[in-house]
Amino acid sequence: MLELRRLRLLRELDHRGTIAAVAQALAFSPSAVSQQLAVLEREAGVPLLERTGRRVRLTPAGRNLARHAEALLERLELASAELIDARRGLAGPLRIGTFPTAARAILPAALIELSRRHPALEPMVSEIDPAAIADALRAGELDVALIHDYDFVPQAATPGLIVAPLCAESMYLASASPLDVPPDQVVARCEAADWITASPGTACHQMTIRACQAAGYTPRVRHRIDEFSTVLALVAAGQGVALVPHIGTFDAPPGTVLTRVPIRRRTKIAFRSGGGGHPAVTAITEALRSSVPVGLDGE
């Protein structure tokens, strides 16, 4: 009989690519992961891994078994949801991942509403690197997460996760002086300007680079800042221009000019496949949808 815990390790190896990454994500030692996968191979009776030097990759049989493991884990999520639904009310921890602007502008009102409807639930919020969200959800470190993408940087589908839309918002070009041009020419007008972007490797950084490239140039980046209030303070100080989402403009300092551009950011709710019917996921989803700030379009 194949053991579900070992199947989870195989699924994670399929997603993460290395035994070291699986071990780090699931708090195992690499040797323990290797041992458990070796046991799984013996149970399966066919080779599941191909070893090339220090690296391993899944055989066709291994990839096929990983797909079945994904389906089994999804069914386990559904079973857990049905058991919780059979209890008398929701209780216990609900682990929520988020990005900073959503933590400030969306989550507080949602948590108030969640507490009013389900006082025994214990929401636990963590700011987390968007690149780590999928791994944290699959590993069970989070139950639900808020993520975002942009017109120029769409969110790719992630195996094992379901993503539901929450809201969308406009983007603005923040500058220290007015730009008297049509919205679709605002970014092009800033070719000679210094730019303030987020850190390389983030979706926010990619969005700015691609928006400028779509306007026909590569931006001259002067500052790399992730926190929007700091970005706006630098803009007001004449240090450059930046693209900022609507909920990132709430604390714009005097001297900042905000010009809407035809780019949108979308905020979404992510959870494990099979978890959509989980009562706690349903509860936080409903609370989030009722707490979308003015100026954002609910989806």
Coordinates of C-alpha atoms in Angstrom, one line a residue:
M1 CA 0.0 0.0 0.0
L2 CA 1.4 3.4 -1.0
E3 CA 1.7 5.8 2.0
L4 CA 0.2 9.2 1.6
R5 CA 3.0 11.0 3.4
R6 CA 5.5 9.6 0.9
L7 CA 3.3 10.5 -2.0
R8 CA 3.3 14.1 -0.7
L9 CA 7.1 14.1 -0.8
L10 CA 7.0 12.8 -4.4
R11 CA 4.4 15.6 -5.3
E12 CA 6.7 18.2 -3.8
L13 CA 9.7 16.9 -5.6
D14 CA 7.8 17.2 -8.9
H15 CA 7.0 20.8 -8.1
R16 CA 10.2 21.9 -6.5
G17 CA 12.8 20.0 -8.5
T18 CA 15.4 19.1 -5.9
I19 CA 15.4 17.0 -2.7
A20 CA 17.0 19.9 -0.8
A21 CA 14.1 22.2 -1.7
V22 CA 11.6 19.5 -0.6
A23 CA 13.5 19.0 2.7
Q24 CA 13.6 22.8 3.4
A25 CA 9.9 23.3 2.7
L26 CA 8.7 20.4 4.7
A27 CA 11.2 20.5 7.6
F28 CA 12.9 17.2 6.8
S29 CA 16.6 16.5 6.4
P30 CA 17.6 15.8 2.8
S31 CA 18.6 12.3 3.8
A32 CA 15.2 11.6 5.3
V33 CA 13.5 12.7 2.1
S34 CA 15.8 10.5 0.1
Q35 CA 15.1 7.5 2.4
Q36 CA 11.3 8.0 2.2
L37 CA 11.4 8.3 -1.6
A38 CA 13.4 5.1 -1.7
V39 CA 10.8 3.3 0.4
L40 CA 8.1 4.7 -2.0
E41 CA 10.0 3.3 -5.0
R42 CA 10.1 -0.2 -3.3
E43 CA 6.4 0.0 -2.5
A44 CA 5.6 1.0 -6.1
G45 CA 7.8 -1.7 -7.6
V46 CA 9.0 0.5 -10.5
P47 CA 11.7 3.2 -10.7
L48 CA 10.3 6.6 -9.8
L49 CA 13.5 8.7 -9.9
E50 CA 16.4 9.0 -12.2
R51 CA 19.7 10.0 -10.5
T52 CA 22.2 12.0 -12.5
G53 CA 25.1 12.9 -10.3
R54 CA 23.7 14.8 -7.3
R55 CA 20.4 15.6 -9.0
V56 CA 17.3 13.5 -9.4
R57 CA 14.3 13.8 -11.8
L58 CA 11.1 11.9 -12.0
T59 CA 10.7 9.0 -14.4
P60 CA 7.5 8.8 -16.5
A61 CA 6.1 6.5 -13.9
G62 CA 7.2 8.9 -11.2
R63 CA 5.5 11.9 -12.9
N64 CA 2.3 9.8 -13.4
L65 CA 2.3 8.9 -9.7
A66 CA 2.9 12.5 -8.7
R67 CA -0.3 13.4 -10.7
H68 CA -2.3 10.8 -8.8
A69 CA -0.8 12.1 -5.5
E70 CA -2.0 15.6 -6.5
A71 CA -5.5 14.2 -6.9
L72 CA -5.4 12.3 -3.6
L73 CA -4.3 15.4 -1.7
E74 CA -7.1 17.4 -3.3
R75 CA -9.6 14.7 -2.1
L76 CA -8.1 14.9 1.3
E77 CA -8.7 18.7 1.4
L78 CA -12.4 18.0 0.4
A79 CA -12.7 15.4 3.1
S80 CA -11.3 17.8 5.7
A81 CA -13.7 20.5 4.6
E82 CA -16.7 18.1 5.0
L83 CA -15.6 17.0 8.5
I84 CA -15.3 20.6 9.6
D85 CA -18.7 21.4 8.1
A86 CA -20.2 18.7 10.2
R87 CA -19.0 20.3 13.4
R88 CA -20.8 23.0 15.3
G89 CA -19.3 26.2 13.9
L90 CA -15.9 27.3 12.9
A91 CA -13.0 27.4 15.3
G92 CA -9.2 27.4 15.5
P93 CA -6.4 29.0 13.5
L94 CA -6.7 30.3 10.0
R95 CA -3.3 31.1 8.5
I96 CA -3.5 33.9 5.9
G97 CA -0.6 35.0 3.7
T98 CA -0.6 38.5 2.2
F99 CA 1.4 41.2 0.5
P100 CA 1.9 44.6 2.2
T101 CA -0.7 46.9 0.6
A102 CA -3.4 44.3 1.0
A103 CA -2.4 43.8 4.6
R104 CA -3.0 47.5 5.2
A105 CA -5.9 48.4 2.9
I106 CA -8.0 45.2 2.7
L107 CA -7.4 42.8 5.5
P108 CA -8.2 44.9 8.6
A109 CA -11.8 45.4 7.6
A110 CA -12.1 41.7 6.5
L111 CA -10.7 40.5 9.8
I112 CA -13.3 42.6 11.7
E113 CA -16.1 41.1 9.6
L114 CA -14.7 37.6 10.0
S115 CA -14.5 38.0 13.8
R116 CA -18.1 39.2 13.9
R117 CA -19.4 36.2 11.9
H118 CA -17.1 33.6 13.3
P119 CA -15.7 34.7 16.7
A120 CA -14.0 31.3 17.4
L121 CA -11.8 31.5 14.3
E122 CA -8.3 32.7 15.0
P123 CA -6.9 34.4 11.9
M124 CA -3.1 34.5 11.8
V125 CA -1.7 36.9 9.1
S126 CA 1.8 36.7 7.7
E127 CA 3.4 39.0 5.1
I128 CA 5.2 36.6 2.7
D129 CA 7.2 36.9 -0.5
P130 CA 4.7 36.3 -3.4
A131 CA 7.2 33.9 -4.9
A132 CA 6.9 31.7 -1.8
I133 CA 3.1 31.7 -1.6
A134 CA 2.6 28.5 -3.7
D135 CA 5.1 26.5 -1.7
A136 CA 3.7 27.7 1.6
L137 CA 0.2 26.8 0.6
R138 CA 1.1 23.3 -0.7
A139 CA 3.2 22.6 2.4
G140 CA 0.3 23.5 4.7
E141 CA 2.0 26.5 6.2
L142 CA -0.8 28.7 4.9
D143 CA -4.5 28.0 4.5
V144 CA -5.3 30.9 2.1
A145 CA -3.3 33.8 0.6
L146 CA -3.8 37.1 -1.2
I147 CA -1.7 37.4 -4.3
H148 CA -1.6 39.9 -7.2
D149 CA -0.7 40.3 -10.8
Y150 CA -0.6 43.0 -13.5
D151 CA -1.6 43.4 -17.1
F152 CA 2.0 43.0 -18.2
V153 CA 2.8 40.3 -15.7
P154 CA -0.1 37.8 -15.6
Q155 CA -0.1 35.1 -12.9
A156 CA 0.8 31.7 -14.3
A157 CA -1.4 28.7 -13.3
T158 CA 0.2 26.7 -10.4
P159 CA -0.4 23.0 -10.0
G160 CA -2.1 22.2 -6.8
L161 CA -3.6 25.6 -6.2
I162 CA -6.9 27.3 -7.1
V163 CA -7.0 31.1 -7.6
A164 CA -10.2 33.1 -7.3
P165 CA -10.5 36.8 -8.3
L166 CA -11.1 39.4 -5.5
C167 CA -10.7 42.9 -7.0
A168 CA -8.9 45.0 -9.6
E169 CA -7.5 48.5 -9.4
S170 CA -6.0 51.2 -11.6
M171 CA -2.3 52.0 -11.7
Y172 CA -1.0 55.6 -11.5
L173 CA 2.2 57.3 -12.7
A174 CA 3.5 59.2 -9.7
S175 CA 5.6 62.2 -10.6
A176 CA 6.6 65.6 -9.0
S177 CA 5.0 67.6 -11.8
P178 CA 1.9 67.3 -14.0
L179 CA 2.0 65.4 -17.3
D180 CA -0.4 67.0 -19.7
V181 CA -0.8 64.0 -22.1
P182 CA -3.4 61.4 -22.8
P183 CA -3.3 58.3 -20.4
D184 CA -1.9 56.0 -23.1
Q185 CA 1.1 58.3 -23.6
V186 CA 2.0 59.0 -20.0
V187 CA 4.6 56.2 -19.7
A188 CA 6.1 57.1 -23.1
R189 CA 6.5 60.7 -22.0
C190 CA 8.8 59.6 -19.1
E191 CA 11.5 58.1 -21.3
A192 CA 14.0 60.7 -20.1
A193 CA 13.1 60.5 -16.4
D194 CA 14.8 58.6 -13.6
W195 CA 12.6 55.7 -12.4
I196 CA 11.9 54.2 -9.0
T197 CA 11.1 50.5 -9.2
A198 CA 10.6 47.6 -6.9
S199 CA 13.4 45.1 -6.3
P200 CA 14.4 43.0 -9.3
G201 CA 12.7 39.6 -9.5
T202 CA 9.4 41.0 -8.2
A203 CA 6.2 41.3 -10.2
C204 CA 6.1 45.0 -9.5
H205 CA 9.6 45.4 -11.0
Q206 CA 8.7 43.3 -14.0
M207 CA 5.5 45.4 -14.6
T208 CA 7.4 48.7 -14.7
I209 CA 10.1 47.3 -17.0
R210 CA 7.6 45.8 -19.4
A211 CA 5.3 48.9 -19.4
C212 CA 8.3 51.0 -20.4
Q213 CA 9.4 48.5 -23.0
A214 CA 5.9 48.5 -24.4
A215 CA 6.3 52.3 -24.7
G216 CA 9.5 51.8 -26.7
Y217 CA 12.3 52.1 -24.2
T218 CA 14.1 50.6 -21.2
P219 CA 13.8 52.7 -18.1
R220 CA 16.8 54.3 -16.4
V221 CA 16.3 52.9 -12.8
R222 CA 17.7 55.1 -10.1
H223 CA 16.1 53.7 -6.9
R224 CA 14.8 50.2 -6.1
I225 CA 12.2 50.4 -3.3
D226 CA 9.4 47.9 -2.4
E227 CA 7.3 50.0 0.0
F228 CA 5.0 52.3 -1.8
S229 CA 4.9 55.1 0.8
T230 CA 8.6 55.3 0.5
V231 CA 8.4 55.3 -3.2
L232 CA 6.0 58.2 -3.1
A233 CA 8.2 60.1 -0.7
L234 CA 11.1 59.8 -3.1
V235 CA 8.9 60.9 -6.0
A236 CA 7.8 64.0 -4.0
A237 CA 11.5 64.7 -3.4
G238 CA 12.1 64.8 -7.1
Q239 CA 14.0 61.6 -7.2
G240 CA 12.2 60.0 -10.1
V241 CA 8.8 58.7 -11.3
A242 CA 7.1 55.4 -10.5
L243 CA 4.1 53.3 -11.2
V244 CA 1.9 52.8 -8.1
P245 CA -1.4 50.9 -7.6
H246 CA -4.5 52.7 -6.3
I247 CA -4.3 51.3 -2.8
G248 CA -0.6 52.2 -2.7
T249 CA -1.5 55.9 -3.2
F250 CA -3.5 56.4 0.0
D251 CA -0.6 58.2 1.8
A252 CA 0.7 60.2 -1.1
P253 CA 2.6 63.2 0.3
P254 CA 2.2 66.8 -0.8
G255 CA 4.0 67.5 -4.1
T256 CA 3.1 64.1 -5.6
V257 CA 1.1 64.2 -8.9
L258 CA -0.8 61.0 -9.7
T259 CA -1.8 60.3 -13.3
R260 CA -3.9 57.3 -14.2
V261 CA -2.4 55.0 -16.8
P262 CA -4.2 52.1 -18.7
I263 CA -2.7 49.3 -16.6
R264 CA -4.5 47.3 -14.0
R265 CA -3.5 45.3 -11.0
R266 CA -5.6 42.4 -9.9
T267 CA -5.8 40.9 -6.3
K268 CA -6.7 37.3 -6.0
I269 CA -7.4 34.7 -3.3
A270 CA -5.3 31.5 -3.5
F271 CA -5.8 28.2 -1.7
R272 CA -5.1 24.5 -2.1
S273 CA -7.0 22.5 -4.7
G274 CA -10.0 21.0 -3.0
G275 CA -9.9 23.7 -0.4
G276 CA -12.6 25.9 -2.0
G277 CA -15.3 24.2 0.0
H278 CA -13.5 24.4 3.3
P279 CA -15.7 26.4 5.6
A280 CA -12.9 28.6 6.9
V281 CA -11.7 29.4 3.4
T282 CA -15.3 30.2 2.4
A283 CA -15.6 32.4 5.5
I284 CA -12.5 34.5 4.8
T285 CA -13.4 34.7 1.1
E286 CA -16.8 36.2 2.0
A287 CA -15.3 38.6 4.5
L288 CA -12.7 39.7 2.0
R289 CA -15.3 40.3 -0.7
S290 CA -17.3 42.4 1.7
S291 CA -14.3 44.5 2.5
V292 CA -13.0 45.6 -0.9
P293 CA -12.1 49.4 -0.5
V294 CA -13.7 52.1 -2.4
G295 CA -12.0 52.7 -5.7
L296 CA -11.4 49.0 -6.4
D297 CA -13.6 46.9 -8.6
G298 CA -14.9 43.8 -7.0
E299 CA -14.6 40.8 -9.3

